[in-house]
PDB file of C-alpha atoms in Angstrom:
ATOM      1  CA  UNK I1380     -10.579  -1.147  32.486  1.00 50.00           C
ATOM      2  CA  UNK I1381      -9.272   1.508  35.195  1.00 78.00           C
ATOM      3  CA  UNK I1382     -12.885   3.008  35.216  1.00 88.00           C
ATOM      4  CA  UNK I1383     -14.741  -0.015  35.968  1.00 91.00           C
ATOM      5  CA  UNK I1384     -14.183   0.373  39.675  1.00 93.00           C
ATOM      6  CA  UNK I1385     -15.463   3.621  39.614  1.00 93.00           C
ATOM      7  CA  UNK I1386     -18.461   3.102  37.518  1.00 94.00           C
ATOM      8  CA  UNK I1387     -19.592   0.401  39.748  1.00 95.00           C
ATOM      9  CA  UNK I1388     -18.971   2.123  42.403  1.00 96.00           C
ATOM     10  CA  UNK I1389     -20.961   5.050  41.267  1.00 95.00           C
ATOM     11  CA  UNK I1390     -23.886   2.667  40.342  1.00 95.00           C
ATOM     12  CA  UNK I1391     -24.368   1.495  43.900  1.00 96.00           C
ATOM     13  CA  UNK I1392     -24.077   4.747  45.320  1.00 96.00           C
ATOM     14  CA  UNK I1393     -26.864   6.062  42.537  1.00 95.00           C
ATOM     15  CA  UNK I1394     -29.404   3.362  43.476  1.00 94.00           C
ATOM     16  CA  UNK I1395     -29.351   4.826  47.103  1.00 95.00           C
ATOM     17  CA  UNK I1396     -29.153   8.844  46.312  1.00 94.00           C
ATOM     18  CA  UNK I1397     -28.207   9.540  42.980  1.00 94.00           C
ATOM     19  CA  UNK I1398     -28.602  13.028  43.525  1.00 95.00           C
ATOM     20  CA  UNK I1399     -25.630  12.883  46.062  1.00 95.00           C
ATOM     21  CA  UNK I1400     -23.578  11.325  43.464  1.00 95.00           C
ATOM     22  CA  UNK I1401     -24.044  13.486  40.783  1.00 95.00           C
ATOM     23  CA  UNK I1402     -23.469  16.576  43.063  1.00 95.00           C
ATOM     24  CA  UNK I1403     -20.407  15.075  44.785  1.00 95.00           C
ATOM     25  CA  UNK I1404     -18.789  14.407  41.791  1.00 95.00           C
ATOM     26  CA  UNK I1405     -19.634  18.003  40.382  1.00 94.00           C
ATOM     27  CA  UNK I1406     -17.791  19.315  43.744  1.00 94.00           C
ATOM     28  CA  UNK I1407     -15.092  17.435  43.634  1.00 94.00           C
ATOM     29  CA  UNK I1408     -14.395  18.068  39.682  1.00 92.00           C
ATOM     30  CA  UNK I1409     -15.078  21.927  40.230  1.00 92.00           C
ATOM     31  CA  UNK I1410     -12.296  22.068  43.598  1.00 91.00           C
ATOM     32  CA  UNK I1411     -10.092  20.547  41.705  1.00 89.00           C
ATOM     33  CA  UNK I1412     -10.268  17.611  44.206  1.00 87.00           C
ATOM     34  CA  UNK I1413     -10.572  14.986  40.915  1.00 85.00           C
ATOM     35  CA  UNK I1414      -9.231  15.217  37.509  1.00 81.00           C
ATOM     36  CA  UNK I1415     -11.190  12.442  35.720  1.00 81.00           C
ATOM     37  CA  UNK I1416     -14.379  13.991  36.509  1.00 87.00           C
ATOM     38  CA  UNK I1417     -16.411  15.148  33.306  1.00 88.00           C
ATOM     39  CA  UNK I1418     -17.138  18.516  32.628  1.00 90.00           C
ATOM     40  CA  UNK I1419     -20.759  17.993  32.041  1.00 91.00           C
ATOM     41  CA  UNK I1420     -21.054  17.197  35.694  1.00 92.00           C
ATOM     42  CA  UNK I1421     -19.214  20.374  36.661  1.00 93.00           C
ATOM     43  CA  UNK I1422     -21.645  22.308  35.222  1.00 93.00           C
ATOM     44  CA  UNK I1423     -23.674  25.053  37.136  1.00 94.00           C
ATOM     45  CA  UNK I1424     -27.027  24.464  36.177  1.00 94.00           C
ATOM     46  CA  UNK I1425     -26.260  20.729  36.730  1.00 94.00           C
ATOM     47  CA  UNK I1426     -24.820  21.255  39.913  1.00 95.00           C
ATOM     48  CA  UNK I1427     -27.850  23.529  41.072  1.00 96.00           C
ATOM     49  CA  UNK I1428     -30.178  21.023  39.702  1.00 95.00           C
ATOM     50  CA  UNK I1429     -28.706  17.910  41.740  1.00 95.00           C
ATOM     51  CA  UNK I1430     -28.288  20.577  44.876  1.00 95.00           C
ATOM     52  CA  UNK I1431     -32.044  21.006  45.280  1.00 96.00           C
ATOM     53  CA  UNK I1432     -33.301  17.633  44.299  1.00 95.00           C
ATOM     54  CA  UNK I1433     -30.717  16.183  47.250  1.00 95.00           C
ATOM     55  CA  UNK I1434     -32.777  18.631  49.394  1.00 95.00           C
ATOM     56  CA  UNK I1435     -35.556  17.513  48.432  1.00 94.00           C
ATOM     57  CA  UNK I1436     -34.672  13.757  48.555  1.00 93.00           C
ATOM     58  CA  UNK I1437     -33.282  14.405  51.901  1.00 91.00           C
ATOM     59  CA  UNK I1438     -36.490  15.391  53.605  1.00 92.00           C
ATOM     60  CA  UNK I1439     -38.570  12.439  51.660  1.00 91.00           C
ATOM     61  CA  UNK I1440     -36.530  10.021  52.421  1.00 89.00           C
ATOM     62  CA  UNK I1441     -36.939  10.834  56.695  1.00 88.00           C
ATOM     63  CA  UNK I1442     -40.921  10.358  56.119  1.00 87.00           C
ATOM     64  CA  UNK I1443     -42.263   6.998  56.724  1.00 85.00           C
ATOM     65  CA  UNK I1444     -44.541   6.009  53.519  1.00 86.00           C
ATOM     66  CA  UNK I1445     -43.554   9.266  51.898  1.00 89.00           C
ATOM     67  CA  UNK I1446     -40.287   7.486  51.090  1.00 89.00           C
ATOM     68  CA  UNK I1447     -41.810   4.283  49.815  1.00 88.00           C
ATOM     69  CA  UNK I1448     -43.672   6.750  47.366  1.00 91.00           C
ATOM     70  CA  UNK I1449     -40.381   8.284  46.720  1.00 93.00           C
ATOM     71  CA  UNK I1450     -38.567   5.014  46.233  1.00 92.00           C
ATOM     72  CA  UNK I1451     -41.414   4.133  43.692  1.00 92.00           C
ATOM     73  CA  UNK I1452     -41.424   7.187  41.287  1.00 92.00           C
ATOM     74  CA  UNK I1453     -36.943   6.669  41.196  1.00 93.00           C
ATOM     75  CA  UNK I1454     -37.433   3.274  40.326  1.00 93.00           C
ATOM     76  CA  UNK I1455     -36.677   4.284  36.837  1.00 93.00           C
ATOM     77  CA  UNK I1456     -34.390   7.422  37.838  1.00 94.00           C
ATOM     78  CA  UNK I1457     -31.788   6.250  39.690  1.00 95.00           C
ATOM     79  CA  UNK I1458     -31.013   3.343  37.699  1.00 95.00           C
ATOM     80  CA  UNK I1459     -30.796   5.603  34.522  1.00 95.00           C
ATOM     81  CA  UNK I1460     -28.952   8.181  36.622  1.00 95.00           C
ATOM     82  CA  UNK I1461     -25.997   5.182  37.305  1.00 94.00           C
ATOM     83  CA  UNK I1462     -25.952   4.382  33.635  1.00 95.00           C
ATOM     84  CA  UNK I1463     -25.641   8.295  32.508  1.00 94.00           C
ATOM     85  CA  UNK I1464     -22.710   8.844  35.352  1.00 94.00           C
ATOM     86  CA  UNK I1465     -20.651   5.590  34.377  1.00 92.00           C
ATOM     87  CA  UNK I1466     -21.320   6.154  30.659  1.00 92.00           C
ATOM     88  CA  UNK I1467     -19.863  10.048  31.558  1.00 92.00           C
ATOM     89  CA  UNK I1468     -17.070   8.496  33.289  1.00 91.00           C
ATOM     90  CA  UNK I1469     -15.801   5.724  30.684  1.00 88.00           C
ATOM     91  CA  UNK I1470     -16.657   8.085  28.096  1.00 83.00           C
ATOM     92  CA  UNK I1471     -13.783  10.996  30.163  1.00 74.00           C
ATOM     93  CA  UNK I1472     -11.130   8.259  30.121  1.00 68.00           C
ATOM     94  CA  UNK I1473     -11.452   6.233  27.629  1.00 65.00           C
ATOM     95  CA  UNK I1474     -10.737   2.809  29.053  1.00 68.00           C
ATOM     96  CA  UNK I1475     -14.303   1.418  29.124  1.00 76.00           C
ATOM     97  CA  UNK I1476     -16.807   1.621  26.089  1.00 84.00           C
ATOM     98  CA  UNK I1477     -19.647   3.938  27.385  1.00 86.00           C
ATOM     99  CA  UNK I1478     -22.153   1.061  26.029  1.00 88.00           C
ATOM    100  CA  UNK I1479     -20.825  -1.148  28.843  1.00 89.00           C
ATOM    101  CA  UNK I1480     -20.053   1.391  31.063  1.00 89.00           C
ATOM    102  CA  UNK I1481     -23.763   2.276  31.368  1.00 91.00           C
ATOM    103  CA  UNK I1482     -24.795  -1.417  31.927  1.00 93.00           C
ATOM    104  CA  UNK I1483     -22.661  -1.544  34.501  1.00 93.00           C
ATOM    105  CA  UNK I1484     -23.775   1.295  36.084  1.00 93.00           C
ATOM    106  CA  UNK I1485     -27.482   1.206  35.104  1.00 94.00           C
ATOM    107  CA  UNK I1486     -27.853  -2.755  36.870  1.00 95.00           C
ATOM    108  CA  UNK I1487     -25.592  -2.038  39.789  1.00 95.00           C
ATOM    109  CA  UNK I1488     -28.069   1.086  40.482  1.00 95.00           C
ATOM    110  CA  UNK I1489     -31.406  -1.296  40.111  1.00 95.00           C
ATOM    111  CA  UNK I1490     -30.086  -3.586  42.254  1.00 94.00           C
ATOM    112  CA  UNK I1491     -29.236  -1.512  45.383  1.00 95.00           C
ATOM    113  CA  UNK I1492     -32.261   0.316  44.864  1.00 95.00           C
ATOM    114  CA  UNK I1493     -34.356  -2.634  45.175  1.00 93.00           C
ATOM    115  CA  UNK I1494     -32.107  -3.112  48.130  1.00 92.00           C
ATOM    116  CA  UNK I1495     -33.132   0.184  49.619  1.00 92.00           C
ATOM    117  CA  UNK I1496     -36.425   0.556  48.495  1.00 90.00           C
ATOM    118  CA  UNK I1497     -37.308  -2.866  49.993  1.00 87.00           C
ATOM    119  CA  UNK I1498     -35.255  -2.097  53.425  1.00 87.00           C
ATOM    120  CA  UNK I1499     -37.768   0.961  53.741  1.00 86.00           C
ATOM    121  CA  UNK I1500     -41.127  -0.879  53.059  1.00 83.00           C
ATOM    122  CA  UNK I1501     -39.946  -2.955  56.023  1.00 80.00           C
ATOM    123  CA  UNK I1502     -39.048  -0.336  58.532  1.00 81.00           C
ATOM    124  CA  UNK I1503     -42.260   1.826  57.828  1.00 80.00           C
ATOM    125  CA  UNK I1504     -43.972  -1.265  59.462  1.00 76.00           C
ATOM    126  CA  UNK I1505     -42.271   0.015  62.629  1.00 73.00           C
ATOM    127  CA  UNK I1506     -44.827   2.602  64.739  1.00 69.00           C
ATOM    128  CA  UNK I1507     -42.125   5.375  65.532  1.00 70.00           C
ATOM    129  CA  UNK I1508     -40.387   7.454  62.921  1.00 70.00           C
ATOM    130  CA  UNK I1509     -36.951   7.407  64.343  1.00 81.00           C
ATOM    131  CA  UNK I1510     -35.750   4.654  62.219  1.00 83.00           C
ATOM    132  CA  UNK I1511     -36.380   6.039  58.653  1.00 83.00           C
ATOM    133  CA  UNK I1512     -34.490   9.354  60.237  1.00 87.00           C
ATOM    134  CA  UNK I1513     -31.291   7.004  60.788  1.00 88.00           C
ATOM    135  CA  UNK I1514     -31.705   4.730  58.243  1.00 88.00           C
ATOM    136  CA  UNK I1515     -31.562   7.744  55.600  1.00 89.00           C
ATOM    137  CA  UNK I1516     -28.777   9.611  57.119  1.00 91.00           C
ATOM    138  CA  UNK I1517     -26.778   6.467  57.473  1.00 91.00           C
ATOM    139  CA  UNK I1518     -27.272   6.145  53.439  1.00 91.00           C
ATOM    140  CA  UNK I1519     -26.553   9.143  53.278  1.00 91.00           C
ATOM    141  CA  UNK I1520     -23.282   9.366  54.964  1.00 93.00           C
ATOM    142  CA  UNK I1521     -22.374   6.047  53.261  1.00 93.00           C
ATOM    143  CA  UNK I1522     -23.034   7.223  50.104  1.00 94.00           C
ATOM    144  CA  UNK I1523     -20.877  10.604  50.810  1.00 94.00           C
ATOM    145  CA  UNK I1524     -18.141   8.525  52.176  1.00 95.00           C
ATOM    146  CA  UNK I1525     -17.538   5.950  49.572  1.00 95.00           C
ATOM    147  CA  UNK I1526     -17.997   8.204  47.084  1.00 94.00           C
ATOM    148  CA  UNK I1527     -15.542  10.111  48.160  1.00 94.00           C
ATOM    149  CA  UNK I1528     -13.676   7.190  49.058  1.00 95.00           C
ATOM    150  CA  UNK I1529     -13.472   5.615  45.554  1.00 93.00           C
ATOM    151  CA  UNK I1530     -11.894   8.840  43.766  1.00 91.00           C
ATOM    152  CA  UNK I1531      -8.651   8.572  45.544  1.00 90.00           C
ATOM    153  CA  UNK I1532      -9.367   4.485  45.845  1.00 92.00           C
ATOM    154  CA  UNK I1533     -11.434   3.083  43.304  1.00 92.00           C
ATOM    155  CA  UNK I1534     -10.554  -0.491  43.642  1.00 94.00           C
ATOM    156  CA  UNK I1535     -11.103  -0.672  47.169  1.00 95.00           C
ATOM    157  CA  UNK I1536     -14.397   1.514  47.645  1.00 94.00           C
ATOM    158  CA  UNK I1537     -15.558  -0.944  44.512  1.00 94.00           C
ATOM    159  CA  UNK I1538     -15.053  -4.162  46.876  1.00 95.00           C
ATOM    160  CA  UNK I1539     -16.402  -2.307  50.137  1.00 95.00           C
ATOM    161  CA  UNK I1540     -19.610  -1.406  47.317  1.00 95.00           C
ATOM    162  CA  UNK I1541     -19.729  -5.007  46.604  1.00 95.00           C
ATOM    163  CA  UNK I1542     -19.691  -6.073  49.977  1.00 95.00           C
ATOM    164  CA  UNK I1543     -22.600  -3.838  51.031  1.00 94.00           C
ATOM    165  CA  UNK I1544     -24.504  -4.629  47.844  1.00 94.00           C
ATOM    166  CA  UNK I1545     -24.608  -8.223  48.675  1.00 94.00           C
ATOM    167  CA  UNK I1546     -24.998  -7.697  52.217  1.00 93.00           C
ATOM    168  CA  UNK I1547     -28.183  -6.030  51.339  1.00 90.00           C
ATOM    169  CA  UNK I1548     -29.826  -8.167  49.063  1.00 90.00           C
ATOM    170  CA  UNK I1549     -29.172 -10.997  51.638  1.00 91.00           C
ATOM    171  CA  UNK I1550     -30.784  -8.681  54.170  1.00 87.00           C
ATOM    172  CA  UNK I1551     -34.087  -8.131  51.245  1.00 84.00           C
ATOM    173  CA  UNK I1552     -34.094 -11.933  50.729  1.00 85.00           C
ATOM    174  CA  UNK I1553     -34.631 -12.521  54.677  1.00 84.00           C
ATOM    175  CA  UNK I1554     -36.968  -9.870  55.227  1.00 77.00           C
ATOM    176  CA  UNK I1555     -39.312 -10.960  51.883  1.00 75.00           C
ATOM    177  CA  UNK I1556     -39.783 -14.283  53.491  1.00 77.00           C
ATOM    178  CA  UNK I1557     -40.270 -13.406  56.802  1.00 74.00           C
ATOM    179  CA  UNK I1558     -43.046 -11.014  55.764  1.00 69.00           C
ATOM    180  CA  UNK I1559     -44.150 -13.846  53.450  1.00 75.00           C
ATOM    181  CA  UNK I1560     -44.752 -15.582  56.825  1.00 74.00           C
ATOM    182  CA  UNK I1561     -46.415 -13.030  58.533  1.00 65.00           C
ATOM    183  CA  UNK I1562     -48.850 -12.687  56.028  1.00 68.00           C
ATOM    184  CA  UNK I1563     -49.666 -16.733  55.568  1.00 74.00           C
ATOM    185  CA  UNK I1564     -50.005 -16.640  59.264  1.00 73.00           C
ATOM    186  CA  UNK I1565     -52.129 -13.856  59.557  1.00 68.00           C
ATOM    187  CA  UNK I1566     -54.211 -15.026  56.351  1.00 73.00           C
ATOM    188  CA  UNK I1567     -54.193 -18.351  58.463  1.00 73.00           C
ATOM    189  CA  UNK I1568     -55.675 -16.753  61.768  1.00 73.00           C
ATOM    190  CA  UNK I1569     -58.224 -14.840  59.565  1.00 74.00           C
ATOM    191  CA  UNK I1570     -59.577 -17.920  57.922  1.00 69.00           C
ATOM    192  CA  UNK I1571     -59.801 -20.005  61.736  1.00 69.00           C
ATOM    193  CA  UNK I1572     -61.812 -16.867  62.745  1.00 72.00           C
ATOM    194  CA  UNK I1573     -64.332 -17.104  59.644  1.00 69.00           C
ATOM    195  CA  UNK I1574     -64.600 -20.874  60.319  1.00 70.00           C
ATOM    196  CA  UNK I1575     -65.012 -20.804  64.190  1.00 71.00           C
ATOM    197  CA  UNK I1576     -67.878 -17.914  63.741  1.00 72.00           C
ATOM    198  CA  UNK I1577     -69.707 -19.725  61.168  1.00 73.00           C
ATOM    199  CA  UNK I1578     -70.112 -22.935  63.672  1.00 71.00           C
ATOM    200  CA  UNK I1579     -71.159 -20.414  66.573  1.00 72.00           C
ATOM    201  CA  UNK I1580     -73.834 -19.455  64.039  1.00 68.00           C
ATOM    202  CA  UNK I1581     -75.895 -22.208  63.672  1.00 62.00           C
ATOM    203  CA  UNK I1582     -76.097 -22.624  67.649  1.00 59.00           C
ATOM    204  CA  UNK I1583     -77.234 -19.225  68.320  1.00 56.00           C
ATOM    205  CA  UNK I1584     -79.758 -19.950  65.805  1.00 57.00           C
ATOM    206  CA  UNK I1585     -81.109 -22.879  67.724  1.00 54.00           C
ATOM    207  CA  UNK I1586     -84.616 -22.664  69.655  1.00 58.00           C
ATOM    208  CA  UNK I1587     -83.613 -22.611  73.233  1.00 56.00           C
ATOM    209  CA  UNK I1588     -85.319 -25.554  75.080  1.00 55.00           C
ATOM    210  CA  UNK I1589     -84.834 -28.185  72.564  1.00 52.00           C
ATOM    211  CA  UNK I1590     -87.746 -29.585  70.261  1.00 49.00           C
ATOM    212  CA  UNK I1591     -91.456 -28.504  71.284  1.00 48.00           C
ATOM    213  CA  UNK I1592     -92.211 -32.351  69.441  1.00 48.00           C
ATOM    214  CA  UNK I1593     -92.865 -35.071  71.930  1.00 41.00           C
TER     215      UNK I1593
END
């Protein structure tokens, strides 16, 4: 069960940028940095691949809306991306079956990308752009840093993983039900206006003057 730190590990790192992990982990494997990393990560055309897709993610994710949209279409990438990497890494040593490997991996990745996709539909309520530009280069950083983290210290990059995982989907939790409460009360000040201009109605359709009956 050595692994399993790692492959969780890798899963929360893959919800946020799995592009980062994939190409970390090809660095690191091709310097010589990590011996347990497999060789179908190392290679070029992989490497290459994850290089320009991290570009690409990179300059996405720093556009408000345009990362919501990017966040959507990876809902089904990143957490496959997790599963493939921690299948790849039980698979290289042996002491995890790849079948649970990739569960591991696969649900740890849906979760924090709920975590971050639902973070980002909140900030892009915000009018200026400069908090998508340090939100995604704090996940990115983080993501670089734990990553690198757990392959010298798998255990304890796992528990600093778990940490931030649950920190964030206390963080979603909060934020659903405070816009849950925005919305009632704006639904709320939308249905006082309908009711208070349908009673000024009738009175500006009154005759002026009263009855002409005496």
């Amino acid at each position: 069960m050595s692994v399993l730190p790692l492959v969780f590990t890798s899963g929360w790192a893959s919800g946020i940028n799995a592009y980062a992990v994939v190409l970390l982990f090809g660095v690191f494997g091709v310097t010589g940095l990590a011996d347990d990393v497999p060789a179908s990560l190392q290679r070029t055309d992989v490497l290459v691949a994850a290089g320009v897709l991290f570009l690409c993610e990179a300059v996405a994710d720093k556009i408000p809306y345009v990362d919501s949209i990017w966040d959507s279409v990876h809902t089904v990438i990143r957490p496959i991306a997790g599963a493939v990497v921690g299948a790849l890494l039980a698979g290289q040593s042996g002491s995890l079956p790849e079948l649970a490997a990739g569960a591991v991996g696969g649900s740890t990745a849906l979760l924090s990308h709920f975590v971050k996709a639902g973070t980002r539909m909140a900030v892009n309520t915000s009018p200026e752009p400069f908090s998508n530009v340090a939100l995604s280069l704090a996940e990115d950083l983080g993501v670089a840093a734990i990553v690198t983290f757990a392959i010298f210290h798998p255990v304890a990059a796992a528990a600093i993983a778990a940490v931030l995982l649950l920190m964030g989907l206390a963080v979603l939790v909060f934020l659903a039900q405070r816009i849950r409460r925005f919305r009632r009360r704006r639904s709320q000040r939308r249905e006082e206006r309908r009711l208070a201009a349908m009673e000024r109605s009738p009175r500006a359709q009154a005759p002026p003057g009263g009855s002409e009956h005496f």
